[in-house]
Short mmCIF file of C-alpha atoms in Angstrom, two decimals:
data_model
loop_
_atom_site.label_atom_id
_atom_site.label_comp_id
_atom_site.label_asym_id
_atom_site.label_seq_id
_atom_site.Cartn_x
_atom_site.Cartn_y
_atom_site.Cartn_z
CA GLU Y 995 -46.39 -126.71 -12.50
CA PRO Y 996 -46.75 -128.73 -15.72
CA GLU Y 997 -45.47 -126.68 -18.84
CA VAL Y 998 -45.78 -127.47 -22.75
CA THR Y 999 -42.37 -127.42 -23.80
CA GLN Y 1000 -40.84 -127.02 -27.32
CA THR Y 1001 -37.70 -128.02 -29.12
CA PRO Y 1002 -35.70 -126.54 -30.78
CA SER Y 1003 -36.02 -122.90 -29.47
CA HIS Y 1004 -34.39 -121.77 -32.79
CA GLN Y 1005 -34.21 -123.41 -36.12
CA VAL Y 1006 -32.61 -121.92 -39.22
CA THR Y 1007 -33.06 -123.57 -42.53
CA GLN Y 1008 -32.51 -123.01 -46.29
CA MET Y 1009 -35.68 -122.48 -48.47
CA GLY Y 1010 -36.89 -125.85 -49.74
CA GLN Y 1011 -35.74 -127.90 -46.83
CA GLU Y 1012 -38.06 -129.63 -44.85
CA VAL Y 1013 -38.38 -128.86 -40.88
CA ILE Y 1014 -39.81 -130.56 -37.89
CA LEU Y 1015 -40.85 -128.50 -34.90
CA ARG Y 1016 -41.62 -130.60 -31.73
CA CYS Y 1017 -43.80 -130.24 -28.76
CA VAL Y 1018 -44.48 -132.05 -25.45
CA PRO Y 1019 -47.98 -131.22 -24.47
CA ILE Y 1020 -48.92 -131.24 -20.69
CA SER Y 1021 -49.28 -134.88 -20.18
CA ASN Y 1022 -53.05 -135.28 -19.45
CA HIS Y 1023 -54.10 -132.96 -22.23
CA LEU Y 1024 -56.19 -134.36 -24.89
CA TYR Y 1025 -56.53 -131.36 -27.55
CA PHE Y 1026 -53.13 -130.10 -29.17
CA TYR Y 1027 -52.70 -127.12 -31.19
CA TRP Y 1028 -50.19 -125.20 -33.11
CA TYR Y 1029 -50.21 -121.42 -33.90
CA ARG Y 1030 -47.64 -119.24 -35.66
CA GLN Y 1031 -46.75 -115.46 -35.14
CA ILE Y 1032 -44.74 -113.48 -37.83
CA LEU Y 1033 -42.69 -110.99 -36.50
CA GLY Y 1034 -44.47 -107.99 -35.25
CA GLN Y 1035 -48.11 -109.37 -36.46
CA LYS Y 1036 -50.79 -111.43 -34.56
CA VAL Y 1037 -50.74 -114.91 -33.23
CA GLU Y 1038 -52.24 -116.99 -36.15
CA PHE Y 1039 -53.88 -120.14 -35.33
CA LEU Y 1040 -52.85 -123.15 -37.79
CA VAL Y 1041 -54.39 -126.52 -36.70
CA SER Y 1042 -56.25 -128.09 -33.69
CA PHE Y 1043 -55.38 -132.05 -33.18
CA TYR Y 1044 -57.87 -134.40 -31.34
CA ASN Y 1045 -57.84 -138.20 -30.93
CA ASN Y 1046 -55.14 -138.46 -33.60
CA GLU Y 1047 -57.07 -136.64 -36.09
CA ILE Y 1048 -57.27 -132.97 -37.24
CA SER Y 1049 -59.92 -131.19 -35.67
CA GLU Y 1050 -59.66 -127.82 -37.58
CA LYS Y 1051 -57.28 -126.07 -39.88
CA SER Y 1052 -56.96 -122.80 -41.03
CA GLU Y 1053 -56.42 -121.45 -44.30
CA ILE Y 1054 -52.33 -121.06 -43.91
CA PHE Y 1055 -52.17 -124.91 -43.14
CA ASP Y 1056 -51.93 -126.07 -46.60
CA ASP Y 1057 -50.46 -129.09 -48.17
CA GLN Y 1058 -46.83 -128.26 -47.37
CA PHE Y 1059 -48.00 -128.53 -43.25
CA SER Y 1060 -48.69 -131.86 -41.41
CA VAL Y 1061 -49.10 -132.49 -37.67
CA GLU Y 1062 -48.49 -135.91 -36.02
CA ARG Y 1063 -48.35 -137.66 -32.68
CA PRO Y 1064 -45.98 -140.04 -33.33
CA ASP Y 1065 -46.12 -141.40 -29.56
CA GLY Y 1066 -47.56 -141.04 -26.40
CA SER Y 1067 -45.59 -137.80 -25.77
CA ASN Y 1068 -44.55 -135.77 -28.63
CA PHE Y 1069 -46.65 -133.72 -31.12
CA THR Y 1070 -44.94 -132.28 -34.27
CA LEU Y 1071 -45.33 -129.84 -36.91
CA LYS Y 1072 -43.58 -130.55 -40.16
CA ILE Y 1073 -43.21 -128.21 -43.07
CA ARG Y 1074 -42.28 -130.02 -45.98
CA SER Y 1075 -40.58 -127.60 -48.32
CA THR Y 1076 -40.00 -124.21 -46.39
CA LYS Y 1077 -40.57 -120.82 -47.93
CA LEU Y 1078 -39.31 -117.41 -46.81
CA GLU Y 1079 -42.57 -116.55 -45.37
CA ASP Y 1080 -42.63 -119.21 -43.20
CA SER Y 1081 -40.26 -117.65 -40.92
CA ALA Y 1082 -41.96 -116.75 -37.70
CA MET Y 1083 -42.54 -118.19 -34.15
CA TYR Y 1084 -44.53 -121.60 -33.91
CA PHE Y 1085 -46.07 -122.02 -30.52
CA CYS Y 1086 -47.81 -125.18 -29.68
CA ALA Y 1087 -50.39 -125.30 -27.23
CA SER Y 1088 -52.51 -128.13 -25.14
CA SER Y 1089 -55.59 -128.42 -23.27
CA GLU Y 1090 -57.43 -130.77 -21.01
CA ALA Y 1091 -60.95 -130.08 -22.17
CA LEU Y 1092 -62.69 -132.59 -19.97
CA GLY Y 1093 -66.19 -131.12 -19.86
CA VAL Y 1094 -66.27 -127.28 -20.15
CA GLN Y 1095 -64.06 -124.30 -19.47
CA GLU Y 1096 -61.44 -125.59 -21.92
CA THR Y 1097 -58.05 -123.60 -21.21
CA GLN Y 1098 -55.28 -123.56 -23.59
CA TYR Y 1099 -51.58 -123.72 -22.44
CA PHE Y 1100 -48.93 -122.34 -24.85
CA GLY Y 1101 -45.32 -123.67 -25.07
CA PRO Y 1102 -42.44 -121.09 -25.28
CA GLY Y 1103 -42.21 -121.26 -28.91
CA THR Y 1104 -39.70 -122.24 -31.78
CA ARG Y 1105 -38.17 -119.35 -33.87
CA LEU Y 1106 -37.80 -120.37 -37.33
CA LEU Y 1107 -35.64 -118.55 -39.73
CA VAL Y 1108 -35.63 -119.71 -43.82
CA LEU Y 1109 -32.96 -118.26 -45.51
CA ASP P 1393 -61.69 -111.64 -37.00
CA ALA P 1394 -61.21 -110.91 -33.11
CA LYS P 1395 -64.50 -110.20 -31.49
CA THR P 1396 -62.84 -107.69 -28.98
CA THR P 1397 -61.66 -104.11 -28.94
CA GLN P 1398 -58.76 -102.88 -26.91
CA PRO P 1399 -56.61 -99.82 -26.62
CA PRO P 1400 -53.66 -100.06 -28.48
CA SER P 1401 -51.39 -98.98 -25.63
CA MET P 1402 -51.73 -98.31 -21.65
CA ASP P 1403 -49.38 -97.11 -19.23
CA CYS P 1404 -49.18 -97.74 -15.42
CA ALA P 1405 -47.12 -96.87 -12.65
CA GLU P 1406 -45.42 -99.63 -10.73
CA GLY P 1407 -47.22 -100.79 -7.64
CA ARG P 1408 -50.44 -99.28 -8.98
CA ALA P 1409 -53.40 -101.15 -10.20
CA ALA P 1410 -53.38 -101.67 -14.10
CA ASN P 1411 -57.10 -101.68 -15.40
CA LEU P 1412 -57.37 -103.01 -18.73
CA PRO P 1413 -60.51 -102.45 -20.74
CA CYS P 1414 -62.09 -104.75 -23.39
CA ASN P 1415 -65.31 -104.62 -25.39
CA HIS P 1416 -66.99 -107.44 -26.69
CA SER P 1417 -70.71 -106.15 -27.60
CA THR P 1418 -71.16 -109.26 -29.98
CA ILE P 1419 -70.43 -112.10 -27.28
CA SER P 1420 -72.55 -114.78 -27.70
CA GLY P 1421 -74.40 -116.52 -24.80
CA ASN P 1422 -71.99 -119.70 -24.75
CA GLU P 1423 -68.66 -117.75 -25.10
CA TYR P 1424 -66.45 -116.97 -22.40
CA VAL P 1425 -63.90 -114.10 -21.89
CA TYR P 1426 -60.21 -115.11 -21.73
CA TRP P 1427 -57.19 -113.16 -20.94
CA TYR P 1428 -53.65 -114.04 -22.13
CA ARG P 1429 -50.43 -112.10 -22.16
CA GLN P 1430 -47.36 -111.93 -24.21
CA ILE P 1431 -44.07 -110.99 -22.68
CA HIS P 1432 -41.74 -109.97 -25.42
CA SER P 1433 -42.06 -112.93 -28.20
CA GLN P 1434 -42.58 -115.56 -25.38
CA GLY P 1435 -45.46 -117.81 -25.92
CA PRO P 1436 -48.92 -116.63 -24.87
CA GLN P 1437 -49.60 -117.00 -21.04
CA TYR P 1438 -53.20 -117.67 -19.85
CA ILE P 1439 -54.29 -115.16 -17.04
CA ILE P 1440 -57.64 -115.84 -16.13
CA HIS P 1441 -61.34 -116.44 -17.54
CA GLY P 1442 -64.95 -116.21 -16.76
CA LEU P 1443 -68.43 -116.55 -18.40
CA LYS P 1444 -70.52 -113.80 -16.40
CA ASN P 1445 -69.20 -113.56 -12.74
CA ASN P 1446 -66.41 -111.71 -11.84
CA GLU P 1447 -63.08 -114.08 -11.10
CA THR P 1448 -60.21 -113.68 -9.15
CA ASN P 1449 -57.10 -115.64 -9.16
CA GLU P 1450 -53.38 -115.08 -7.85
CA MET P 1451 -52.58 -113.15 -10.97
CA ALA P 1452 -55.48 -110.76 -11.60
CA SER P 1453 -59.03 -110.15 -11.31
CA LEU P 1454 -61.77 -110.22 -14.03
CA ILE P 1455 -64.68 -107.71 -14.12
CA ILE P 1456 -67.34 -108.68 -16.46
CA THR P 1457 -70.30 -106.30 -16.91
CA GLU P 1458 -73.93 -107.58 -16.42
CA ASP P 1459 -74.72 -107.49 -19.95
CA ARG P 1460 -71.43 -109.33 -20.82
CA LYS P 1461 -70.55 -106.73 -23.49
CA SER P 1462 -67.53 -105.65 -21.69
CA SER P 1463 -64.98 -106.39 -19.24
CA THR P 1464 -61.82 -105.17 -17.18
CA LEU P 1465 -58.80 -107.25 -16.19
CA ILE P 1466 -57.12 -105.83 -13.17
CA LEU P 1467 -53.52 -106.35 -12.01
CA PRO P 1468 -53.86 -105.23 -8.61
CA HIS P 1469 -50.31 -104.32 -7.92
CA ALA P 1470 -48.66 -103.90 -11.33
CA THR P 1471 -44.64 -104.55 -11.52
CA LEU P 1472 -42.26 -103.90 -14.15
CA ARG P 1473 -42.43 -107.67 -15.18
CA ASP P 1474 -45.95 -107.27 -16.15
CA THR P 1475 -44.97 -105.12 -19.29
CA ALA P 1476 -46.45 -107.25 -22.01
CA VAL P 1477 -49.08 -107.32 -24.72
CA TYR P 1478 -52.49 -108.23 -22.89
CA TYR P 1479 -55.22 -110.06 -25.03
CA CYS P 1480 -58.58 -110.27 -24.41
CA ILE P 1481 -60.48 -113.16 -26.50
CA VAL P 1482 -64.03 -114.36 -26.51
CA ARG P 1483 -64.38 -117.92 -27.22
CA VAL P 1484 -66.32 -120.98 -26.76
CA ALA P 1485 -64.63 -122.73 -24.00
CA LEU P 1486 -64.57 -126.68 -25.63
CA GLY P 1487 -61.95 -128.25 -26.63
CA GLY P 1488 -60.75 -128.06 -30.17
CA PHE P 1489 -61.86 -124.48 -30.79
CA LYS P 1490 -59.09 -122.20 -31.91
CA THR P 1491 -58.13 -119.00 -30.03
CA ILE P 1492 -58.48 -115.96 -32.26
CA PHE P 1493 -55.84 -113.37 -31.09
CA GLY P 1494 -56.41 -109.57 -31.78
CA ALA P 1495 -53.86 -107.03 -31.48
CA GLY P 1496 -54.20 -106.51 -27.66
CA THR P 1497 -53.22 -103.89 -25.36
CA ARG P 1498 -49.37 -103.09 -24.80
CA LEU P 1499 -49.23 -102.36 -21.14
CA PHE P 1500 -45.96 -100.47 -20.10
CA VAL P 1501 -45.43 -100.43 -16.51
CA LYS P 1502 -43.21 -97.63 -15.28
CA ALA P 1503 -41.09 -97.37 -12.15
#
């Protein structure tokens, strides 16, 4: 069964450093998303992406964040200058979304720890 | 904010049916009911979704009331591996729409 994959599974970085989280969505999917979950808190929406453009972004997704689909398979989230409060699990999701009844499928996540 | 209300936790005996309720009294006509679960800190796992008819798949059944203001997710024979946080979500089923997660129901399946 096709799955969303994410790399790395864990990332430790120093405050102020740039990090890139990578995702490989399910191959025929057209919509891509990033969510995050701070330890002990709810899963929060960050951004949605379609046709090489951001469809929607949350207040969390400020100028320090960017997304890119650099090739036909990868979808990346970049944090330019990490802060302590960026420590969280980051989940990528994708959906096929042809017609109605779109279902988002989530990857296993990247645990980011900012020191 | 999430448009659903779920009990914070529930217990279920292994092998018995787990019935997880959800209230969504402000659901709009074009919104579907989705259920996901999250085991420990893994990525949310899709379970099932529906609009107004009851739905069943290999994982669970979804019962939606006629007025669509509430629903119940049924795991017919719960196992220890079903211990997880279960999220009831209402959303438009079109691409690009964000999924808003609430706190969910923490289901403990006990031997």
